[in-house]
Coordinates of C-alpha atoms and ligand atoms in Angstrom, one line a residue:
X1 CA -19.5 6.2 22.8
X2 CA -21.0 2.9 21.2
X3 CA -21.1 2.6 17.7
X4 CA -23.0 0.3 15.0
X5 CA -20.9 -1.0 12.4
X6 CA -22.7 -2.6 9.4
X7 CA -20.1 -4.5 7.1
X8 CA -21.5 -6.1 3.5
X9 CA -18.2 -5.3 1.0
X10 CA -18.1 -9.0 -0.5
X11 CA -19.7 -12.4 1.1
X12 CA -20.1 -11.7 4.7
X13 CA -23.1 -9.8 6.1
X14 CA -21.9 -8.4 9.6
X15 CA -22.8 -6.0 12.1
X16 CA -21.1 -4.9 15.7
X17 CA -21.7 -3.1 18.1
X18 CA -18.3 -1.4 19.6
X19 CA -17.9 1.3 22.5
X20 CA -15.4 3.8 22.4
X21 CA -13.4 2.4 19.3
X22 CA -11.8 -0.7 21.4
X23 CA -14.2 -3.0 23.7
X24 CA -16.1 -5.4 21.9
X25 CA -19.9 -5.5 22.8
X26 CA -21.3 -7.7 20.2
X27 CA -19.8 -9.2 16.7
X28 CA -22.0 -11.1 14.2
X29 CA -21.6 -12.3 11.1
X30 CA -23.1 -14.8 8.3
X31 CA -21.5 -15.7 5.4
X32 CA -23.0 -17.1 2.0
X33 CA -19.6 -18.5 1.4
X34 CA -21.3 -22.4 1.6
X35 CA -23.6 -21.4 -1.7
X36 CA -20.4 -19.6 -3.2
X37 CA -17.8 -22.8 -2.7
X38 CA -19.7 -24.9 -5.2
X39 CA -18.5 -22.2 -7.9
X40 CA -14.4 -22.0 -6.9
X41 CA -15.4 -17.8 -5.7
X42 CA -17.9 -15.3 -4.8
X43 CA -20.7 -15.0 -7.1
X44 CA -21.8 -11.0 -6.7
X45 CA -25.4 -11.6 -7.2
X46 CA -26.0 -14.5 -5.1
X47 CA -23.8 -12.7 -2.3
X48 CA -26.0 -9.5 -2.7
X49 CA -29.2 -11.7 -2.1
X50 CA -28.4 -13.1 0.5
X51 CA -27.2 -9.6 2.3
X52 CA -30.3 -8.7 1.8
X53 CA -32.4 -11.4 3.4
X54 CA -30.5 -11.5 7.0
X55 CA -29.2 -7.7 7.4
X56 CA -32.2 -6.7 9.3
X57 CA -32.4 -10.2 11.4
X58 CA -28.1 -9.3 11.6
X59 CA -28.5 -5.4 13.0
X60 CA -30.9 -6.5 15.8
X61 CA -29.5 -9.8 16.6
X62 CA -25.6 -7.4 17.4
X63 CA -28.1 -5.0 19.0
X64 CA -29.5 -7.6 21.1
X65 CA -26.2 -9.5 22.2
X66 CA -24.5 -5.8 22.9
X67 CA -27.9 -5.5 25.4
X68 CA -28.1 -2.2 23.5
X69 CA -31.6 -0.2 22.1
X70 CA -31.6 2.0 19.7
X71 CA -31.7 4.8 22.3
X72 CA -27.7 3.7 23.6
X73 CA -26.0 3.5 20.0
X74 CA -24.4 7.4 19.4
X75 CA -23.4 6.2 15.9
X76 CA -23.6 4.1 12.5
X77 CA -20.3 3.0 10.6
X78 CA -20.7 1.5 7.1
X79 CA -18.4 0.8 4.6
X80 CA -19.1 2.3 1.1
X81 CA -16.2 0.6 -0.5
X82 CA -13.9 -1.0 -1.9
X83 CA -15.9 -4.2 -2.5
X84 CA -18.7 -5.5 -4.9
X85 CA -21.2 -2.9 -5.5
X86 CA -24.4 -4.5 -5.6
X87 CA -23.5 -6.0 -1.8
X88 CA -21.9 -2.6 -1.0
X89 CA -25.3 -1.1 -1.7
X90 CA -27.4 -3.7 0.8
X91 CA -25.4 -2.5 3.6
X92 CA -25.0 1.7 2.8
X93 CA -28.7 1.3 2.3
X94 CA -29.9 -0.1 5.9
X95 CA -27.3 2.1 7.2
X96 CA -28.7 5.2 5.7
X97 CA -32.3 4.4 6.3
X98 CA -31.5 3.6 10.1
X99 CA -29.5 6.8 10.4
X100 CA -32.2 9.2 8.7
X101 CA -35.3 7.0 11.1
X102 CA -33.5 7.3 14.1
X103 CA -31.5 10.4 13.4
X104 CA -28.1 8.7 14.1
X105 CA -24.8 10.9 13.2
X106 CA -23.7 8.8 10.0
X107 CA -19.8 7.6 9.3
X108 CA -19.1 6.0 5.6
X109 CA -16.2 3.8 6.2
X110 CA -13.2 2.4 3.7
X111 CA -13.4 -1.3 4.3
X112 CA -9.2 -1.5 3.6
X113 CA -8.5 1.2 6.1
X114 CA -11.0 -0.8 8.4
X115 CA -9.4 -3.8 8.3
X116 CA -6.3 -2.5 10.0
X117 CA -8.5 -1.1 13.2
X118 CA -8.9 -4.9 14.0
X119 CA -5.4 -4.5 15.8
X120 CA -6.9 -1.7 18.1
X121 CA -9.6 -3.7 19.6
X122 CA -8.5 -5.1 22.9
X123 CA -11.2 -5.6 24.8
X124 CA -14.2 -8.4 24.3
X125 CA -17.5 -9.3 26.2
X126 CA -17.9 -11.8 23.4
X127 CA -16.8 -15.1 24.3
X128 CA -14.1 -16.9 22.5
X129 CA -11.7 -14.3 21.1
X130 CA -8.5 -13.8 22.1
X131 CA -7.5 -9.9 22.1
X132 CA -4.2 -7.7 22.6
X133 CA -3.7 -6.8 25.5
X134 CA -2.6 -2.9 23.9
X135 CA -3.6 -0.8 21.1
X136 CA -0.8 0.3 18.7
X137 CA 1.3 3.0 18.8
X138 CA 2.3 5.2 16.5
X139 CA 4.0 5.5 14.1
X140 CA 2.4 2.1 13.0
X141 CA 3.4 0.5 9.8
X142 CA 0.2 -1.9 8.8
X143 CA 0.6 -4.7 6.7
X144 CA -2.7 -5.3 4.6
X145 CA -3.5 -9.0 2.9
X146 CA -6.5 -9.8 2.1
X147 CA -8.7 -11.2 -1.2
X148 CA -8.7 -8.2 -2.7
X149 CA -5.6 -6.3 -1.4
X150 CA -1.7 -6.3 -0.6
X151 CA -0.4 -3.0 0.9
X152 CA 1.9 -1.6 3.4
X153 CA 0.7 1.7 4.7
X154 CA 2.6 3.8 7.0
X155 CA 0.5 5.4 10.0
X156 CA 1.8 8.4 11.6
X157 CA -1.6 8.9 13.6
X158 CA -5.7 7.8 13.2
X159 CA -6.5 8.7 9.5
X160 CA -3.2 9.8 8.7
X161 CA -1.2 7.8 6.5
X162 CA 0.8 6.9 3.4
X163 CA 0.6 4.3 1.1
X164 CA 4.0 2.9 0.9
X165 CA 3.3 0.3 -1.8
X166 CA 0.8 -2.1 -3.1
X167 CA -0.1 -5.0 -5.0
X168 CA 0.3 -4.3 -8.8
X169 CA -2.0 -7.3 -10.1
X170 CA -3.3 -10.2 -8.3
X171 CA -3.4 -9.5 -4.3
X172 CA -2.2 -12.2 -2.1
X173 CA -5.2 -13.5 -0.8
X174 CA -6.5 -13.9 -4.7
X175 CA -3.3 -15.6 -5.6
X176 CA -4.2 -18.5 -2.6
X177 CA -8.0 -18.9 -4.3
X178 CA -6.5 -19.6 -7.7
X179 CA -3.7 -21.8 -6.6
X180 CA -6.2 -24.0 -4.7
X181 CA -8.3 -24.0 -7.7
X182 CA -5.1 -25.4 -9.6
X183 CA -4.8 -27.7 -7.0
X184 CA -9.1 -28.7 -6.5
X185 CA -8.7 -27.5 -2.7
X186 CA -11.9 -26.1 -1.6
X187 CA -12.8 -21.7 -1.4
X188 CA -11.8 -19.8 0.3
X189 CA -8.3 -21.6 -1.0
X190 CA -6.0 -19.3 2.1
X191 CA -7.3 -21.9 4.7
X192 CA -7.4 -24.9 2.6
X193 CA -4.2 -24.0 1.0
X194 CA -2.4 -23.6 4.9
X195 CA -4.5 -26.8 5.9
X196 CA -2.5 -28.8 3.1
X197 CA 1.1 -26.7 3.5
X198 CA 1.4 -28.5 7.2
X199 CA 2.0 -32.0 5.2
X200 CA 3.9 -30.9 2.6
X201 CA 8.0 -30.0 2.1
X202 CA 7.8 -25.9 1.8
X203 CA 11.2 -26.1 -0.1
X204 CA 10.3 -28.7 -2.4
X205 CA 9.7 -25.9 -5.0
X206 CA 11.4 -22.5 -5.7
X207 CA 8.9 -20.0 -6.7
X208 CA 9.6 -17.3 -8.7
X209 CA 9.5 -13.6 -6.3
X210 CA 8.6 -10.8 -8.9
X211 CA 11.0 -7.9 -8.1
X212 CA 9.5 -5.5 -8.3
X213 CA 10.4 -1.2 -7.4
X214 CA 9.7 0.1 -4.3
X215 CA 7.2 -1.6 -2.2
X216 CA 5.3 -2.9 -4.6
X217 CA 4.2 -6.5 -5.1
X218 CA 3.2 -8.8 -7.9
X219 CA 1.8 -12.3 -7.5
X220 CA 0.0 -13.1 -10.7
X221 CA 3.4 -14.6 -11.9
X222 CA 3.7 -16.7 -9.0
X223 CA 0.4 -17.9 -9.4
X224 CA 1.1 -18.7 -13.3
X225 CA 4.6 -20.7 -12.2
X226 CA 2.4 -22.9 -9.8
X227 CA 0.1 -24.1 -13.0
X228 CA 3.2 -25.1 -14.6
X229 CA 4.7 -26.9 -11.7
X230 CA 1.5 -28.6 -11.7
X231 CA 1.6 -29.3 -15.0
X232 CA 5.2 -30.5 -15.3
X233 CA 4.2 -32.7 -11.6
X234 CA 1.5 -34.7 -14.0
X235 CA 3.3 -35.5 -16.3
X236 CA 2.0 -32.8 -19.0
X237 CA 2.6 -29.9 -20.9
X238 CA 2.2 -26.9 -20.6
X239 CA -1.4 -26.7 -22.8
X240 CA -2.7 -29.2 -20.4
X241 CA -6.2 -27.9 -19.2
X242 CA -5.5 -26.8 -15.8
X243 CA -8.8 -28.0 -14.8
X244 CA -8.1 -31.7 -14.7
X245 CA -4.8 -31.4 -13.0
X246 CA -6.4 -31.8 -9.4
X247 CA -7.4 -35.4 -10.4
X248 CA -3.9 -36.4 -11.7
X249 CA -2.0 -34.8 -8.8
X250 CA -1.2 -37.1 -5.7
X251 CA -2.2 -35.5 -2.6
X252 CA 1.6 -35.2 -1.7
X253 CA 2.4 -33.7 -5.0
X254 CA -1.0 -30.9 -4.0
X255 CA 0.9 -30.7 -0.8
X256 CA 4.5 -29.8 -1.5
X257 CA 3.7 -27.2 -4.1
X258 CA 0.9 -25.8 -1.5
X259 CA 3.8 -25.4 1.0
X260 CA 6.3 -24.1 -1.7
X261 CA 3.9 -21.4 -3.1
X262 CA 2.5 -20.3 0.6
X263 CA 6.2 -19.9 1.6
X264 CA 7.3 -17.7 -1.4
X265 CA 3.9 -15.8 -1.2
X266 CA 4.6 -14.9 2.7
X267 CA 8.4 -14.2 2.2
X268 CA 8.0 -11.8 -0.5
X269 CA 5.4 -9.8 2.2
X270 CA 7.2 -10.2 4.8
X271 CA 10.8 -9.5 2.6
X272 CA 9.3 -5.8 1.8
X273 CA 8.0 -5.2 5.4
X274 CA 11.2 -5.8 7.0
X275 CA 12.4 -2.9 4.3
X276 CA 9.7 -1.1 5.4
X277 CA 10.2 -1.4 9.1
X278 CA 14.0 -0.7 8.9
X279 CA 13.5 2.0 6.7
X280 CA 10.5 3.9 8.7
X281 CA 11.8 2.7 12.1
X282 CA 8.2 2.4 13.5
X283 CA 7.4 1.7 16.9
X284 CA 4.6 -1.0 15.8
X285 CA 3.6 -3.3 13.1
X286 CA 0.5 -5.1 12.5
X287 CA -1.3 -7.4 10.3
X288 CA -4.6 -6.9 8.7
X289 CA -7.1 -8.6 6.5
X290 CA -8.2 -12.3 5.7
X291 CA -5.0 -13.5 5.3
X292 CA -3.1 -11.9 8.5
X293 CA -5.4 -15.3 9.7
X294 CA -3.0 -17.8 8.8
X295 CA -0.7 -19.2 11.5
X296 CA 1.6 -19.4 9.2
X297 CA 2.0 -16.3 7.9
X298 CA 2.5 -14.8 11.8
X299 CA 5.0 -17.3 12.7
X300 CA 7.2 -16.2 10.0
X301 CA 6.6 -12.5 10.9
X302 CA 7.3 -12.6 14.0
X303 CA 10.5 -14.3 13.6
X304 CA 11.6 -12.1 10.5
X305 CA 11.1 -8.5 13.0
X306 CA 13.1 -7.6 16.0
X307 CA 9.9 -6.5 17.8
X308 CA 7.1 -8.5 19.5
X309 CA 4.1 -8.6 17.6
X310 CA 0.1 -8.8 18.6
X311 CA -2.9 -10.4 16.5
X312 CA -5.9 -10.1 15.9
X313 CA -7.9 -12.8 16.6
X314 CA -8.4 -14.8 13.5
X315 CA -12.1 -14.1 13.4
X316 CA -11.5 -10.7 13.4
X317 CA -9.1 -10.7 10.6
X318 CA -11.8 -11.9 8.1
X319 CA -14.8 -9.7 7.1
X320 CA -16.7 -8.2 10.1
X321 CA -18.1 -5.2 11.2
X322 CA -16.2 -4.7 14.5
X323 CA -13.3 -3.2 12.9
X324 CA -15.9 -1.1 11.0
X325 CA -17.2 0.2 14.0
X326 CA -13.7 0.7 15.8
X327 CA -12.7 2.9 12.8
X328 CA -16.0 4.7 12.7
X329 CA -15.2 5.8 16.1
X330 CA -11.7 7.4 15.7
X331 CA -12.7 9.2 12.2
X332 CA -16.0 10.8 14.7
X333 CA -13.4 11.6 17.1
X334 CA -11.2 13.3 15.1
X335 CA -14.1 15.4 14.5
X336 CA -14.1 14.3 10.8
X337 CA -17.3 15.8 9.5
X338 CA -20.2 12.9 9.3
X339 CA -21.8 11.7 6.3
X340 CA -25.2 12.7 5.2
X341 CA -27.4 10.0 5.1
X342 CA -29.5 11.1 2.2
X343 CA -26.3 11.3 -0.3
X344 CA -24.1 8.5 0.5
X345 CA -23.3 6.6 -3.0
X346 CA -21.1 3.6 -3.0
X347 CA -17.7 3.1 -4.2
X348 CA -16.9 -0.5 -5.6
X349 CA -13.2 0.6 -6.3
X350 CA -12.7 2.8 -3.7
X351 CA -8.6 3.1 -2.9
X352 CA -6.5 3.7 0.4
Ligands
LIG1 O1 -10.3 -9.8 4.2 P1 -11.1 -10.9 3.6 O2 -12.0 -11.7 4.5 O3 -11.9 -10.4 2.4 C1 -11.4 -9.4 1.6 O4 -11.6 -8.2 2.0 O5 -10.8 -9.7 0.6 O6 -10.0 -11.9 3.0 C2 -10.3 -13.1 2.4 C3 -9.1 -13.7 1.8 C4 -9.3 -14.9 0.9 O7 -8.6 -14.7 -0.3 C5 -8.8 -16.1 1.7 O8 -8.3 -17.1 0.8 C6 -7.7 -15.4 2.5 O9 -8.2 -14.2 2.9 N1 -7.3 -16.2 3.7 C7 -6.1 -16.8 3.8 C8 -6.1 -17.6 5.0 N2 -7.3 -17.4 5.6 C9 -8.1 -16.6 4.7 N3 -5.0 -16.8 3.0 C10 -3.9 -17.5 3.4 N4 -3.9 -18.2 4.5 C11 -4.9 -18.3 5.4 N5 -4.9 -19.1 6.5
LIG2 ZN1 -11.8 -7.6 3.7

């Protein structure tokens, strides 16, 4: 069974094609992130523009590579949130208008849920990606960091799962755009941020954790103890104007509290999975979203758990619409009833 999946939550237009949920047949993606770095973050109107200009171009050109015609694809995944709703809608609209023209079975899609489905594609025809070699098991206990979310989710089979705890402010991914815009390291600040860490002494700072109930996490405090490290490393108070800091920190100043703050940030994740894992004894954990990218972050994983770990590739991790697609094909398999094409609404603020 091949499946479209049409992806558009935030900066990224994508689209995929992906048979039976795990073999890669096409992945393509364009970003607007370029036109968005000049402002330090995503700029919902310019990304919404821009989804609209290359989403038709995008559809055909993951058609095209997947040497697939209309005729071969037996479904469309989109996601209808959680994500910005003026580039949610480009996306649920292409996908609803090539569902109802070519009478396509229709599967709305939650882009956080999607994001985990990146660990169950194992197979690529696309060059260049590096894929597990086996799907998860369950029960699975998926650790989600991206932009906009931090959650551990416990899954005891496809679309079946709990949400063990999440973020309560800032989400891990948002806390490493603000500390690189303390520090004037170019968006998206994750990569920049890890770029930077690799010179710097990760123990040069103690961060503060937040401690907070359950599995729960809070970075917004973290984020404000970085400004005043920064502060305190120029010389200034703590009214100084956090936006001419980056010119009066040295670049090993920038670098030490990069290293410090990414350490903290991926200990207090990976302090609450290990709960989580020894708690829930699953039989497999993976890592989803932009920030389950960073080498850094899977090199301290995989040393804090007693099992062996597989990644995603790191291109897969990000926005696309493969995972879309992959999780379009096990909620159709499960018989899940389809979404009609002439209703579907989006839903900016959609939760797990
Ligand atoms: O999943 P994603 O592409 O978009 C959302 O759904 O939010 O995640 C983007 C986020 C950004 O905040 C970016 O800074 C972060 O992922 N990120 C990283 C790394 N690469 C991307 N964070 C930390 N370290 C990285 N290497
Ligand atoms: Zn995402």
């Amino acid at each position: 069974m091949k499946i479209l999946g049409i992806e558009s939550s935030c900066d990224e237009t994508a689209a995929a094609v992906v048979e039976n949920g795990s073999k890669l047949l096409s992945n393509v993606v364009a970003s607007s992130m370029n036109i968005h770095a000049k402002y330090g973050g995503v700029v919902p109107e310019v990304a919404a523009r821009s989804h609209i200009e290359v989403i038709i171009p995008l559809v055909k050109e993951a058609l095209s590579n997947a040497n697939c015609s209309w005729y071969d694809i037996d479904a469309i995944a989109v996601t209808y949130g959680a994500g910005l709703s003026g580039s949610l809608l480009i996306g649920v609209l292409a996908a609803r208008t090539l569902a109802i023209a070519l009478n396509k079975p229709l599967q709305r899609i939650n882009h956080v849920e999607a994001h985990v489905y990146a660990n169950f594609l194992t197979e690529s025809v696309v060059p260049g990606l590096s894929m597990p070699a086996t799907a998860p098991d369950f029960p699975m206990l998926a650790i989600i960091v991206s932009g906009g979310h931090s959650q551990l989710a416990l899954f005891k089979g496809h679309g079946n799962y709990t949400l063990l705890g999440q973020t309560q402010d800032d989400a891990i991914g948002e806390a490493f755009d603000k500390v690189a815009k303390i520090l004037g390291l170019p968006y998206p600040g994750g990569p920049s941020i890890e770029r930077i860490a690799a010179t710097g002494n990760e123990h040069a700072y103690n961060f503060p954790k937040a401690k907070m109930s359950g599995y729960d996490f809070s970075f917004s405090g973290p984020k404000t103890a970085v400004l005043r490290a920064a502060q305190a490393a120029a010389g200034e108070s703590f009214d100084f104007p956090s936006i001419f800091l980056p010119e009066r920190l040295k670049m090993a100043q920038k670098a030490d509290i990069a290293a410090s703050f990414q350490r903290s940030a991926f200990e207090t994740i990976i302090d609450k999975a290990k709960q989580a894992y020894l708690e829930y004894k699953p039989v497999s954990v993976v890592l989803a979203g932009g920030v389950a990218s960073s080498g850094k972050l899977r090199e301290m994983l995989s040393s804090a758990m007693s099992i062996s770990l597989a990644y995603p590739d790191p291109k897969l991790c990000t926005d696309n619409a493969a995972m879309v697609a992959s999780l379009g094909y096990y909620k159709l398999k499960l018989s899940e009833n389809t979404t009609d094409p002439f209703t579907l609404d989006v839903a900016p603020s959609l939760s797990m």
